[in-house]
Short mmCIF file of C-alpha atoms and ligand atoms in Angstrom, two decimals:
data_model
loop_
_atom_site.label_atom_id
_atom_site.label_comp_id
_atom_site.label_asym_id
_atom_site.label_seq_id
_atom_site.Cartn_x
_atom_site.Cartn_y
_atom_site.Cartn_z
CA MET U 1 69.01 175.51 66.76
CA PRO U 2 65.36 174.34 66.97
CA SER U 3 64.19 173.90 70.53
CA LEU U 4 64.03 170.25 71.45
CA ALA U 5 62.22 168.48 74.28
CA ILE U 6 62.45 164.97 75.65
CA VAL U 7 59.17 163.26 76.45
CA TRP U 8 59.91 160.62 79.04
CA PHE U 9 57.31 157.85 78.69
CA ARG U 10 56.73 155.66 81.74
CA ARG U 11 53.34 154.09 82.53
CA ASP U 12 51.60 156.23 79.92
CA LEU U 13 52.38 154.21 76.81
CA ARG U 14 49.97 156.00 74.47
CA LEU U 15 49.78 158.99 72.15
CA SER U 16 46.18 159.99 72.89
CA ASP U 17 45.30 161.94 76.03
CA ASN U 18 48.94 162.27 76.93
CA PRO U 19 49.45 165.62 78.73
CA ALA U 20 53.26 165.42 78.81
CA LEU U 21 53.49 164.77 75.08
CA MET U 22 51.02 167.55 74.28
CA ALA U 23 52.85 170.05 76.48
CA ALA U 24 56.14 169.26 74.78
CA LEU U 25 54.61 169.63 71.34
CA ALA U 26 52.97 172.91 72.31
CA THR U 27 56.25 174.63 73.10
CA HIS U 28 59.03 172.87 71.22
CA GLN U 29 59.85 172.44 67.58
CA THR U 30 61.03 168.87 67.90
CA VAL U 31 60.38 166.08 70.37
CA ILE U 32 62.32 162.97 71.32
CA PRO U 33 60.16 160.23 72.85
CA VAL U 34 62.15 158.16 75.34
CA TYR U 35 61.50 155.11 77.50
CA ILE U 36 64.02 154.28 80.24
CA HIS U 37 64.13 150.79 81.74
CA ASP U 38 65.29 151.80 85.21
CA GLU U 39 65.76 148.70 87.36
CA THR U 40 67.45 150.72 90.09
CA CYS U 41 64.25 152.45 91.22
CA GLY U 42 61.80 150.58 93.44
CA ARG U 43 60.39 147.15 92.86
CA THR U 44 61.47 145.13 89.82
CA GLU U 45 58.58 144.21 87.56
CA GLY U 46 57.50 140.56 87.50
CA GLY U 47 57.90 138.29 84.50
CA ALA U 48 54.32 138.71 83.28
CA SER U 49 54.55 142.51 83.44
CA LEU U 50 57.81 142.46 81.52
CA TRP U 51 56.14 140.41 78.77
CA TRP U 52 53.46 143.08 78.51
CA LEU U 53 55.98 145.89 78.63
CA HIS U 54 57.90 144.47 75.66
CA HIS U 55 54.79 144.41 73.51
CA SER U 56 53.53 147.74 74.73
CA LEU U 57 56.83 149.44 73.87
CA THR U 58 56.72 147.81 70.44
CA ALA U 59 53.19 149.12 69.90
CA LEU U 60 54.13 152.63 71.04
CA ASP U 61 57.13 152.67 68.72
CA GLN U 62 54.87 151.63 65.83
CA SER U 63 52.38 154.40 66.65
CA LEU U 64 55.24 156.92 66.79
CA LYS U 65 56.60 155.68 63.47
CA ARG U 66 53.21 156.36 61.91
CA LYS U 67 53.80 159.95 63.09
CA LYS U 68 57.31 159.98 61.54
CA SER U 69 58.89 159.68 64.96
CA ARG U 70 60.25 156.75 67.00
CA LEU U 71 60.86 155.60 70.55
CA ILE U 72 64.38 155.89 71.97
CA LEU U 73 65.18 153.18 74.52
CA ARG U 74 67.69 153.43 77.33
CA ARG U 75 68.43 151.16 80.26
CA GLY U 76 69.90 152.31 83.56
CA PRO U 77 69.32 154.85 86.33
CA ALA U 78 66.91 157.41 84.86
CA ALA U 79 68.90 160.46 86.04
CA GLU U 80 72.02 159.24 84.24
CA CYS U 81 70.14 158.26 81.08
CA LEU U 82 68.42 161.64 80.89
CA HIS U 83 71.69 163.48 81.53
CA ASP U 84 73.31 161.54 78.70
CA LEU U 85 70.40 162.15 76.33
CA ILE U 86 70.40 165.88 77.06
CA LYS U 87 74.14 165.98 76.35
CA GLN U 88 73.72 164.09 73.07
CA THR U 89 70.74 166.05 71.80
CA GLY U 90 70.96 169.52 73.37
CA ALA U 91 67.39 169.14 74.68
CA SER U 92 66.22 172.12 76.72
CA ALA U 93 63.26 170.44 78.42
CA VAL U 94 62.00 167.13 79.79
CA TYR U 95 58.29 166.33 80.22
CA TRP U 96 56.68 163.33 81.89
CA ASN U 97 53.45 162.07 83.44
CA ARG U 98 53.57 161.29 87.15
CA LEU U 99 53.96 158.00 88.99
CA TYR U 100 52.77 157.63 92.58
CA ASP U 101 54.87 154.95 94.27
CA GLU U 102 57.38 156.42 96.69
CA PRO U 103 60.66 155.35 95.01
CA SER U 104 59.50 156.85 91.69
CA ARG U 105 58.30 160.04 93.37
CA GLU U 106 61.61 160.52 95.20
CA ARG U 107 63.62 159.82 92.06
CA ASP U 108 61.50 162.14 89.93
CA THR U 109 61.67 164.98 92.46
CA ALA U 110 65.46 164.70 92.57
CA ILE U 111 65.63 164.66 88.76
CA LYS U 112 63.37 167.71 88.51
CA THR U 113 65.52 169.67 90.97
CA ALA U 114 68.75 168.69 89.22
CA LEU U 115 67.39 169.60 85.76
CA LYS U 116 66.10 172.96 86.91
CA LYS U 117 69.51 173.76 88.41
CA LYS U 118 70.90 173.30 84.92
CA ASN U 119 68.26 175.57 83.45
CA ILE U 120 66.51 172.67 81.79
CA THR U 121 62.72 172.89 81.89
CA ALA U 122 61.27 169.91 83.80
CA GLU U 123 57.51 169.51 84.02
CA SER U 124 55.28 166.69 85.19
CA PHE U 125 51.58 166.07 84.61
CA ASN U 126 48.70 163.88 85.72
CA GLY U 127 48.23 161.26 83.02
CA SER U 128 46.91 158.29 84.95
CA LEU U 129 44.36 159.31 87.58
CA LEU U 130 41.03 161.13 87.55
CA LYS U 131 42.29 163.27 90.44
CA GLU U 132 45.62 163.67 92.12
CA PRO U 133 45.75 161.72 95.41
CA TRP U 134 46.56 164.88 97.39
CA GLU U 135 43.55 166.74 96.00
CA MET U 136 41.12 164.39 97.72
CA LYS U 137 40.50 165.48 101.31
CA THR U 138 37.80 164.78 103.88
CA LYS U 139 35.87 167.65 105.45
CA THR U 140 38.44 167.70 108.25
CA GLY U 141 41.26 168.02 105.73
CA ASN U 142 42.61 164.48 106.10
CA GLU U 143 43.07 161.65 103.64
CA TYR U 144 40.19 159.24 103.07
CA ARG U 145 40.15 155.85 104.78
CA VAL U 146 36.73 154.69 103.57
CA PHE U 147 35.85 154.12 99.94
CA THR U 148 32.17 155.22 99.75
CA PRO U 149 32.63 158.84 100.89
CA PHE U 150 35.82 159.03 98.83
CA TRP U 151 33.99 157.99 95.69
CA LYS U 152 30.91 160.07 96.46
CA ASN U 153 33.07 163.14 96.81
CA MET U 154 35.14 162.41 93.74
CA ALA U 155 32.20 161.54 91.47
CA ALA U 156 30.19 164.57 92.62
CA ASP U 157 32.97 167.04 92.11
CA ILE U 158 34.63 165.71 89.02
CA ASN U 159 35.28 168.32 86.45
CA LEU U 160 37.46 166.70 83.87
CA ASP U 161 38.79 168.40 80.79
CA PRO U 162 37.99 166.40 77.67
CA PRO U 163 40.72 163.89 76.80
CA LEU U 164 43.48 165.23 74.57
CA PRO U 165 43.54 164.05 70.95
CA VAL U 166 46.30 162.07 69.28
CA PRO U 167 48.71 164.75 68.04
CA LYS U 168 48.63 165.23 64.28
CA THR U 169 52.38 164.92 64.13
CA VAL U 170 55.11 164.16 66.66
CA ARG U 171 57.67 166.50 65.14
CA PRO U 172 60.76 164.33 64.77
CA ALA U 173 64.30 165.24 65.73
CA ILE U 174 66.84 165.76 62.96
CA ASN U 175 69.65 163.93 64.72
CA TRP U 176 68.39 161.00 66.71
CA PRO U 177 70.34 159.90 69.77
CA THR U 178 71.38 156.25 69.98
CA SER U 179 68.82 153.75 71.20
CA ASP U 180 69.06 150.28 72.73
CA ALA U 181 67.47 147.45 70.78
CA LEU U 182 64.36 146.24 72.64
CA ASP U 183 65.26 142.58 72.06
CA ASP U 184 68.55 143.13 73.90
CA TRP U 185 66.58 143.87 77.06
CA ARG U 186 65.31 140.27 77.03
CA LEU U 187 61.95 141.09 78.55
CA LEU U 188 60.29 138.11 76.88
CA PRO U 189 60.58 134.65 78.39
CA THR U 190 62.68 132.08 76.54
CA LYS U 191 63.84 128.71 77.85
CA PRO U 192 61.03 128.05 78.51
CA ASP U 193 58.71 130.40 76.65
CA TRP U 194 55.78 130.24 79.05
CA ALA U 195 53.83 133.05 77.40
CA GLY U 196 51.77 131.06 74.87
CA GLY U 197 48.57 131.60 76.89
CA PHE U 198 49.31 135.33 77.10
CA ARG U 199 49.63 135.62 73.33
CA GLU U 200 46.33 133.82 72.90
CA MET U 201 44.45 136.06 75.30
CA TRP U 202 45.90 139.54 74.82
CA ARG U 203 46.45 142.16 72.19
CA VAL U 204 48.73 144.81 73.64
CA GLY U 205 48.90 148.55 72.96
CA GLU U 206 46.85 151.68 72.69
CA ASP U 207 44.73 150.60 69.70
CA ALA U 208 43.94 147.27 71.36
CA ALA U 209 42.95 149.04 74.60
CA ALA U 210 40.51 151.36 72.83
CA GLU U 211 38.97 148.48 70.88
CA ARG U 212 38.65 146.34 73.99
CA PHE U 213 36.87 149.09 75.85
CA ASP U 214 34.53 149.87 72.95
CA ASP U 215 33.69 146.16 72.61
CA PHE U 216 33.00 145.98 76.33
CA LEU U 217 30.69 149.01 76.21
CA GLU U 218 28.85 147.53 73.27
CA ALA U 219 28.56 143.94 74.43
CA ALA U 220 28.83 143.66 78.20
CA VAL U 221 28.49 146.87 80.20
CA THR U 222 24.68 146.64 80.54
CA ALA U 223 24.98 143.28 82.29
CA TYR U 224 28.09 144.29 84.24
CA PRO U 225 26.48 144.65 87.70
CA ASP U 226 25.51 140.93 87.77
CA GLY U 227 27.87 139.53 85.18
CA ARG U 228 31.01 140.90 86.84
CA ASP U 229 30.88 138.21 89.52
CA ARG U 230 30.66 135.26 87.13
CA PRO U 231 34.14 134.12 86.21
CA ALA U 232 33.01 131.89 83.33
CA LEU U 233 31.62 134.89 81.45
CA ALA U 234 33.58 137.56 79.58
CA ALA U 235 31.55 140.12 81.53
CA THR U 236 34.27 142.48 82.74
CA SER U 237 36.35 144.85 80.64
CA ARG U 238 39.78 143.16 81.05
CA LEU U 239 41.18 146.64 80.78
CA SER U 240 43.41 146.31 83.86
CA PRO U 241 46.79 145.77 82.13
CA HIS U 242 45.96 148.48 79.60
CA LEU U 243 45.15 150.88 82.44
CA HIS U 244 48.24 149.86 84.38
CA PHE U 245 50.58 150.56 81.47
CA GLY U 246 48.67 153.69 80.53
CA GLU U 247 47.59 152.46 77.10
CA ILE U 248 44.27 154.07 77.93
CA SER U 249 43.70 156.80 80.50
CA PRO U 250 40.97 156.81 83.15
CA ARG U 251 39.87 160.14 81.71
CA GLN U 252 39.23 158.45 78.35
CA VAL U 253 37.35 155.66 80.13
CA TRP U 254 35.30 158.20 82.05
CA GLN U 255 34.40 160.20 78.97
CA ARG U 256 33.47 157.20 76.82
CA ALA U 257 31.39 155.73 79.64
CA LYS U 258 29.57 159.06 80.08
CA ILE U 259 28.86 159.28 76.35
CA TYR U 260 27.51 155.74 76.48
CA MET U 261 25.32 156.57 79.48
CA ALA U 262 23.86 159.63 77.78
CA ALA U 263 22.96 157.52 74.73
CA HIS U 264 21.60 154.54 76.71
CA LYS U 265 19.76 156.14 79.62
CA ALA U 266 17.67 153.04 80.40
CA THR U 267 20.70 150.82 80.90
CA ALA U 268 23.17 153.39 82.18
CA GLY U 269 23.38 151.59 85.56
CA GLY U 270 25.92 149.15 84.16
CA ALA U 271 28.31 151.92 83.15
CA LEU U 272 27.83 153.61 86.51
CA ALA U 273 28.73 150.38 88.33
CA TYR U 274 31.74 150.11 86.05
CA LEU U 275 32.95 153.62 86.87
CA ARG U 276 32.72 152.74 90.56
CA GLU U 277 35.43 150.11 89.96
CA ILE U 278 37.57 152.77 88.33
CA GLY U 279 36.88 154.57 91.61
CA TRP U 280 38.47 151.65 93.52
CA ARG U 281 41.55 152.14 91.39
CA GLU U 282 41.61 155.82 92.36
CA PHE U 283 41.10 154.89 96.03
CA SER U 284 43.98 152.40 95.89
CA TYR U 285 46.27 155.13 94.55
CA HIS U 286 45.03 157.48 97.25
CA LEU U 287 45.98 154.84 99.86
CA LEU U 288 49.37 154.17 98.27
CA PHE U 289 50.17 157.86 98.20
CA HIS U 290 49.40 158.25 101.90
CA ALA U 291 50.82 154.85 102.95
CA PRO U 292 53.84 154.27 100.67
CA SER U 293 54.66 150.90 102.28
CA LEU U 294 51.24 149.48 101.37
CA ALA U 295 52.81 146.38 99.74
CA THR U 296 54.95 145.51 102.74
CA LYS U 297 53.35 146.88 105.92
CA ASN U 298 49.93 146.21 107.40
CA TRP U 299 47.87 149.35 106.96
CA ASN U 300 46.14 148.39 110.22
CA THR U 301 48.94 147.71 112.69
CA ARG U 302 46.70 145.37 114.68
CA PHE U 303 47.77 142.72 112.16
CA ASP U 304 51.43 143.12 113.06
CA SER U 305 50.96 140.54 115.80
CA PHE U 306 49.04 138.04 113.63
CA PRO U 307 50.47 134.52 114.05
CA TRP U 308 51.06 133.71 110.37
CA ALA U 309 52.10 130.20 109.42
CA LYS U 310 55.88 130.13 108.93
CA VAL U 311 56.67 129.33 105.30
CA THR U 312 60.15 128.23 106.36
CA GLN U 313 58.44 125.08 107.71
CA VAL U 314 58.15 122.33 105.11
CA LYS U 315 54.39 121.84 105.47
CA ASN U 316 53.60 125.53 105.02
CA LYS U 317 56.06 125.88 102.16
CA LYS U 318 54.33 122.96 100.45
CA ASN U 319 50.95 124.58 101.05
CA LEU U 320 52.16 127.81 99.48
CA GLU U 321 53.49 125.91 96.46
CA ALA U 322 50.26 123.94 96.11
CA TRP U 323 48.35 127.24 96.09
CA GLN U 324 50.70 128.75 93.51
CA LYS U 325 50.35 125.72 91.24
CA GLY U 326 46.57 125.41 91.58
CA GLN U 327 46.76 122.12 93.52
CA THR U 328 44.86 122.95 96.72
CA GLY U 329 42.05 120.46 96.15
CA TYR U 330 39.47 123.28 96.12
CA PRO U 331 38.38 123.49 92.47
CA ILE U 332 37.47 127.20 92.32
CA VAL U 333 40.79 128.20 93.93
CA ASP U 334 42.77 125.91 91.63
CA ALA U 335 40.90 127.13 88.55
CA GLY U 336 41.80 130.74 89.41
CA MET U 337 45.45 130.03 90.10
CA ARG U 338 45.78 128.14 86.82
CA GLU U 339 43.99 130.88 84.90
CA LEU U 340 46.53 133.29 86.37
CA TRP U 341 49.51 131.14 85.42
CA THR U 342 48.27 130.57 81.87
CA THR U 343 46.94 134.02 80.96
CA GLY U 344 48.58 136.46 83.41
CA TRP U 345 45.13 137.52 84.59
CA MET U 346 42.50 136.22 86.99
CA HIS U 347 38.87 137.15 87.40
CA ASN U 348 38.25 139.54 90.31
CA ARG U 349 35.78 137.28 92.16
CA VAL U 350 38.28 134.42 91.99
CA ARG U 351 41.17 136.71 93.02
CA MET U 352 39.20 137.35 96.20
CA ILE U 353 38.48 133.65 96.80
CA ALA U 354 42.04 132.53 96.06
CA ALA U 355 43.58 135.28 98.19
CA SER U 356 41.21 134.55 101.06
CA PHE U 357 42.11 130.86 100.87
CA LEU U 358 45.83 131.59 101.16
CA ILE U 359 45.39 134.03 104.02
CA LYS U 360 42.62 132.43 106.04
CA HIS U 361 42.64 128.70 105.20
CA LEU U 362 46.40 128.31 104.95
CA MET U 363 47.15 131.23 107.34
CA ILE U 364 49.95 132.37 105.05
CA ASP U 365 50.92 136.03 105.29
CA TRP U 366 49.20 138.09 102.57
CA ARG U 367 52.60 139.43 101.50
CA HIS U 368 53.52 136.03 100.00
CA GLY U 369 50.37 136.14 97.91
CA GLU U 370 50.93 139.75 96.92
CA GLN U 371 54.42 138.84 95.70
CA TRP U 372 53.13 135.86 93.67
CA PHE U 373 50.51 138.02 92.02
CA TRP U 374 53.17 140.68 91.43
CA ASP U 375 55.27 138.13 89.54
CA THR U 376 52.47 136.50 87.56
CA LEU U 377 49.85 139.18 86.75
CA VAL U 378 50.11 141.21 83.55
CA ASP U 379 48.21 143.94 85.44
CA ALA U 380 50.42 143.75 88.59
CA ASP U 381 50.06 147.21 90.01
CA PRO U 382 51.74 148.82 93.02
CA ALA U 383 48.50 150.36 94.26
CA ASN U 384 45.77 147.93 93.20
CA ASN U 385 47.62 144.76 94.12
CA ALA U 386 48.77 145.89 97.56
CA ALA U 387 45.44 147.54 98.45
CA SER U 388 43.45 144.51 97.29
CA TRP U 389 45.57 142.00 99.21
CA GLN U 390 45.22 144.08 102.35
CA TRP U 391 41.50 144.39 101.67
CA VAL U 392 41.12 140.60 101.58
CA ALA U 393 43.40 140.12 104.61
CA GLY U 394 41.36 142.57 106.64
CA SER U 395 44.46 144.60 107.39
CA GLY U 396 43.69 147.32 104.83
CA ALA U 397 41.68 150.51 104.75
CA ASP U 398 37.93 149.90 104.51
CA ALA U 399 38.78 146.21 104.31
CA SER U 400 36.66 143.11 104.37
CA PRO U 401 36.59 142.13 108.06
CA TYR U 402 38.98 139.28 108.88
CA PHE U 403 36.21 137.17 110.38
CA ARG U 404 34.33 137.10 107.05
CA ILE U 405 35.87 133.90 105.79
CA PHE U 406 34.91 132.80 102.29
CA ASN U 407 33.75 129.21 101.98
CA PRO U 408 35.33 128.24 98.63
CA VAL U 409 32.67 125.59 97.99
CA LEU U 410 29.74 127.97 98.50
CA GLN U 411 31.51 130.69 96.53
CA GLY U 412 32.02 128.24 93.68
CA GLU U 413 28.40 127.08 93.78
CA LYS U 414 27.13 130.64 93.85
CA PHE U 415 29.28 132.21 91.15
CA ASP U 416 30.11 129.21 88.97
CA SER U 417 26.96 127.20 89.51
CA ASP U 418 27.31 124.98 86.44
CA GLY U 419 31.05 124.58 86.99
CA GLN U 420 31.88 125.97 83.56
CA TYR U 421 34.84 127.97 84.86
CA VAL U 422 36.24 125.08 86.88
CA ARG U 423 35.85 122.66 83.97
CA ARG U 424 37.80 125.02 81.74
CA TRP U 425 40.79 125.45 84.03
CA VAL U 426 40.76 122.14 85.90
CA PRO U 427 40.21 119.71 83.02
CA GLU U 428 40.75 116.67 85.23
CA LEU U 429 37.31 117.47 86.72
CA ALA U 430 35.68 118.19 83.35
CA THR U 431 33.12 115.39 83.52
CA MET U 432 32.24 115.66 87.21
CA PRO U 433 28.50 116.29 87.62
CA ASN U 434 27.47 119.81 88.69
CA LYS U 435 26.45 118.55 92.09
CA PHE U 436 30.04 117.69 93.07
CA ILE U 437 32.13 119.90 90.82
CA HIS U 438 33.01 122.27 93.69
CA HIS U 439 33.55 119.51 96.32
CA PRO U 440 34.59 116.32 94.56
CA TRP U 441 35.59 114.73 97.89
CA ASP U 442 31.87 114.34 98.71
CA ALA U 443 31.13 112.41 95.52
CA PRO U 444 30.32 108.68 95.88
CA ALA U 445 32.90 106.27 94.54
CA ASP U 446 30.88 105.35 91.44
CA VAL U 447 30.49 109.05 90.50
CA LEU U 448 34.23 109.65 90.87
CA LYS U 449 34.94 106.54 88.84
CA ALA U 450 32.57 107.56 86.05
CA ALA U 451 34.27 110.99 85.94
CA GLY U 452 37.73 109.37 85.86
CA VAL U 453 38.73 111.13 89.08
CA VAL U 454 40.97 109.45 91.63
CA LEU U 455 41.34 111.85 94.53
CA GLY U 456 44.93 112.17 95.64
CA LYS U 457 46.07 110.96 92.22
CA THR U 458 44.35 112.69 89.31
CA TYR U 459 43.21 115.61 91.49
CA PRO U 460 44.40 116.47 95.01
CA GLN U 461 42.53 115.91 98.24
CA PRO U 462 41.72 119.28 99.85
CA LEU U 463 44.72 120.70 101.71
CA ILE U 464 42.55 121.44 104.74
CA ASP U 465 38.96 120.98 105.84
CA HIS U 466 36.97 124.22 105.60
CA SER U 467 35.39 124.15 109.10
CA LEU U 468 38.71 123.36 110.70
CA ALA U 469 40.43 126.13 108.78
CA ARG U 470 37.72 128.58 109.69
CA ALA U 471 37.92 127.84 113.42
CA ARG U 472 41.73 128.06 113.33
CA ALA U 473 41.71 131.38 111.50
CA LEU U 474 39.20 132.91 113.90
CA GLU U 475 41.20 131.78 116.89
CA ALA U 476 44.37 133.30 115.44
CA TYR U 477 42.56 136.54 114.74
CA GLY U 478 41.38 136.62 118.37
CA GLN U 479 45.04 136.68 119.42
CA THR U 480 45.80 139.91 117.56
CA LYS U 481 45.57 143.12 119.54
P1 FAD P 1 36.71 145.46 85.55
O1 FAD P 1 35.70 144.83 86.44
O2 FAD P 1 36.36 145.62 84.13
O3 FAD P 1 37.10 146.85 86.21
C1 FAD P 1 37.59 147.97 85.47
C2 FAD P 1 38.86 148.49 86.06
O4 FAD P 1 38.64 148.99 87.38
C3 FAD P 1 39.95 147.47 86.20
O5 FAD P 1 40.64 147.28 85.00
C4 FAD P 1 40.82 148.05 87.30
O6 FAD P 1 41.70 149.04 86.79
C5 FAD P 1 39.79 148.74 88.18
N1 FAD P 1 39.41 147.86 89.29
C6 FAD P 1 38.47 146.92 89.31
N2 FAD P 1 38.38 146.35 90.52
C7 FAD P 1 39.31 146.94 91.29
C8 FAD P 1 39.71 146.80 92.64
N3 FAD P 1 39.14 145.93 93.47
N4 FAD P 1 40.70 147.58 93.09
C9 FAD P 1 41.31 148.48 92.29
N5 FAD P 1 40.96 148.66 91.00
C10 FAD P 1 39.98 147.91 90.51
N6 FAD P 1 43.89 145.04 89.87
C11 FAD P 1 44.93 145.50 89.15
O7 FAD P 1 44.73 146.31 88.24
N7 FAD P 1 46.21 145.13 89.44
C12 FAD P 1 46.50 144.25 90.45
O8 FAD P 1 47.67 143.96 90.67
C13 FAD P 1 45.42 143.71 91.18
N8 FAD P 1 45.62 142.79 92.16
C14 FAD P 1 44.54 142.29 92.86
C15 FAD P 1 44.78 141.35 93.89
C16 FAD P 1 43.72 140.83 94.62
C17 FAD P 1 43.97 139.86 95.73
C18 FAD P 1 42.40 141.23 94.31
C19 FAD P 1 41.24 140.68 95.08
C20 FAD P 1 42.17 142.15 93.32
C21 FAD P 1 43.22 142.70 92.58
N9 FAD P 1 43.01 143.65 91.57
C22 FAD P 1 44.08 144.14 90.86
C23 FAD P 1 41.67 144.25 91.35
C24 FAD P 1 40.80 143.54 90.30
O9 FAD P 1 40.75 142.18 90.55
C25 FAD P 1 41.28 143.76 88.88
O10 FAD P 1 41.48 145.13 88.64
C26 FAD P 1 40.23 143.26 87.88
O11 FAD P 1 39.95 141.91 88.08
C27 FAD P 1 40.76 143.47 86.48
O12 FAD P 1 39.86 142.96 85.54
P2 FAD P 1 38.98 143.92 84.63
O13 FAD P 1 39.85 144.94 84.01
O14 FAD P 1 38.17 143.05 83.75
O15 FAD P 1 38.06 144.61 85.72
#
């Protein structure tokens, strides 16, 4: 009987630079690609992520079909699904690329032990980070807590193998095991179908990821250091969901950026600044690995005594809902929250402003914001989301200090000076003059009238005055020990 291996795809939904797939093909005559939708392990994906997952699995299946193979789908606890597949196919090995959240790690370790006991080869690989989180150590042998030395060390000592090619063939099995039908998983929203904005903005899958990154290198990377803070511009790569689902690997990003830098020495600074952001992704995974409860527990325990507003009280619950719906009365915050709802993505600068507003102006625990982003982002990521929320809150590693409180008006005026971004996402302010676009409550009555704005009716009054909010937040922070 020809030797047969299962390749267990997870957040590595690509054929290129896929170490698990390559290892299986190197030692086995036939390969069965499998994806298991395991809702029993860890945190359930949010609606936006599930939308992406559906399309990403479709794209992977199409790529495999071009290689005369296909993707087998199973739903249920991964250990049981694998056991069943091995029984059906007689597979002698299972290969996968690693995940780094604790529930996945514990599950995968148990699966590996159980498979080995049955004399089934079980091997895992690094397919989604530049370096394994445990490889990065300070001079004293501890984990990093500060980004700059972490990145300095990683970038100086990075010795990556070139990315692996797309295999010429994914040698298909002769007898395929049964597969679920993807549509039966109902990952896409119906009743209502709220994903129209997603379809408009995104092309999903490995080919789309590579094209998006090439376009970005060509068109935007030179201006990235300045452009990346301007939400009205398409100046960032928008690679985050592709990276999250592993449709492109950081090693591929690294290599292509380096090739670009070698060919464009005069403007290589943009690509270097870009790679630094990939470094933040690595740092977030490093933090998650060493602090598995990053999404639920303050990294800095000083924040455990922070007097958060209770969302069980009607007023605070209403504030949270107003923030979620983009109805805070602060145009830049509302624009971001509506961009998120419509497209499943929000610009990084605005993520910071909107998160800061929830935490510091409304005094709502960062975990409520993290959960909302988890449900609504197509790039919702266990490491990046949790680390970023804690960064904004001030409770995280190397975080923005709590007392640095963003003024949403000044942030808007600085990074969206002509109000283009706000006008796009808050159309009820579309004809407000630039002078008042970020603080319509200061506009004289005739200006509001000419712009068709009735505060409190067509657009909300601000939920809270900035100076008041600032003083309240600082006082609360003073109470933490
Ligand atoms: P680019 O500027 O093109 O950056 C390239 C890549 O670097 C990104 O795709 C991402 O993988 C990585 N990256 C960039 N900034 C960061 C960062 N601050 N931390 C970690 N990695 C980074 N990013 C997610 O991928 N998933 C999340 O769930 C997520 N939640 C966030 C929540 C908050 C409150 C904040 C402030 C930031 C969050 N980020 C998250 C980080 C960042 O906003 C997004 O990665 C970025 O906006 C994605 O757009 P891009 O791909 O165009 O970024």
